[in-house]
Amino acid sequence: MQPANLLLLTLVMAVVAYGLGYARSRSLAMPMGGIRHLKSLPFYYGARAALWSVIPALLVLGCWMAFQGKVIQLIVIGGLPQDMVPATDGEASLLLSKISNVASGALPPGFVEAPIVEAAERLKALRSQSQFLMSALVVSVAVLAGFLGWLRIRPHLNARVQVESILKWVFFACAALAILTTVGIIFSVAFETFRFFGKVPFTEFFFGSHWSPQTALRADQVASEGAFGMIPLFTGTLLISAIAMTVAVPVGLLSAIYLSEYAGKKVRGVVKPLLEMLAGIPTVVYGFFAALTVAPFISDLAASIGIEASSQSALAAGAVMGIMIIPFVSSLSDDVINAVPQAMRDGSLALGATQSETMKKVIFPAALPGIMGGILLAVSRAIGETMIVVMAAGLAANLTANPLETVTTVTVQIVTLLTGDQEFDSAKTLAAFALGAMLFLATLLLNVIALKIVRKYREQYD
């Protein structure tokens, strides 16, 4: 049974346990010949039985899912001939990928060695056995734990306190999981980044002006050493993001001011949904629009006035990205402006200020912290965009400030470096983690600056 179906079955058994616990508590409350008072409502007895059933089952399911892949891999690798056992983690990853492709049918068995085919058959058998054992164990644990929870229902049992205590620990575990996930991401990226800097000098990465991470697998091949200067990538990222924000911030902010302060209800009811529809368009559609319409238009327009422009340019990608980001700025700014108390508007107008003066000197300063938050979200969206840049700006890492030339961004290069079967011991693949770490630090610095600005204006206008 697939894990998703098994999870659904576990939840169904929890519902059954709830119903049985609820019915048992009602029967204990009204025995033959009289009425017995319960310490808690029947709902809590049912919820206690359901929690007894679902929590152990989910713990078993989670542990099994966490360790079964590694155990199966060890068994499969251990069954290979001695001369085929990989010596490094990178070789093991490539070999397991090949075995998985044969097992799934993506790679025909005739193209690989006989031991690989045998390992693929062993992998399929182990996966099937693992799913059967996992299903049997999880269902057994859910039934047994639910039965024990049902048996332990007593009238004097304070089920409400126990249920609330369990839920409190569940909520704490969810919060801790979110924190630990963030910490785990940071440490994993930092570890791989340190490995990268063990192969590539700091100075080359931070101050290098050339990016060409193509490295050879053998020392006798051509271009056995790549170039890992990050400056062209961050320059391209900043250039495209600046163009996008130049389009998105004025248009989004002014449209928000119009919709919140000047537009009638009918106009607002039509324009606002149409504007927010832009946020629902897939980025690949924006990429097609940028590559097939905007980029040729910019190239032809530049050629007509005697300016040389590439068929893929930062201007095309940034302009379309700005159009995509307009709903983020507009919607958030509109909500923030509408959240300004009406008393501030009325007081300004009562003192003789015009509507435009009220907007400029009262509403906008009061809403500025929220507007800054919306702009920050838009900047983060622009920095993380990939598809539009790939289709409209290209992959060439050129160090230029000319918006009519081809550039690339950090996120595009991260995707490019990690696409396909890669060996995670090479500087080329580890460079993706170094770029991710630098992008994380840049975004963190941007958040700190924005928070300081927000706090400054909040102190002034609260």
PDB file of C-alpha atoms in Angstrom, residues 365-366 369 451-462:
ATOM      1  CA  PRO A 365       2.878  57.596   6.026  1.00  0.00           C
ATOM      2  CA  ALA A 366       0.635  55.538   8.311  1.00  0.00           C
ATOM      3  CA  PRO A 369       5.355  49.916   7.108  1.00  0.00           C
ATOM      4  CA  LEU A 451      12.665  45.735   9.308  1.00  0.00           C
ATOM      5  CA  LYS A 452      14.723  48.703  10.453  1.00  0.00           C
ATOM      6  CA  ILE A 453      12.854  50.967   8.043  1.00  0.00           C
ATOM      7  CA  VAL A 454       9.495  49.593   9.211  1.00  0.00           C
ATOM      8  CA  ARG A 455      10.378  50.083  12.879  1.00  0.00           C
ATOM      9  CA  LYS A 456      11.518  53.622  12.243  1.00  0.00           C
ATOM     10  CA  TYR A 457       8.211  54.637  10.663  1.00  0.00           C
ATOM     11  CA  ARG A 458       6.150  52.684  13.184  1.00  0.00           C
ATOM     12  CA  GLU A 459       7.768  54.619  16.015  1.00  0.00           C
ATOM     13  CA  GLN A 460       6.928  57.836  14.201  1.00  0.00           C
ATOM     14  CA  TYR A 461       3.307  57.152  13.301  1.00  0.00           C
ATOM     15  CA  ASP A 462       1.982  54.807  15.985  1.00  0.00           C
TER      16      ASP A 462
END
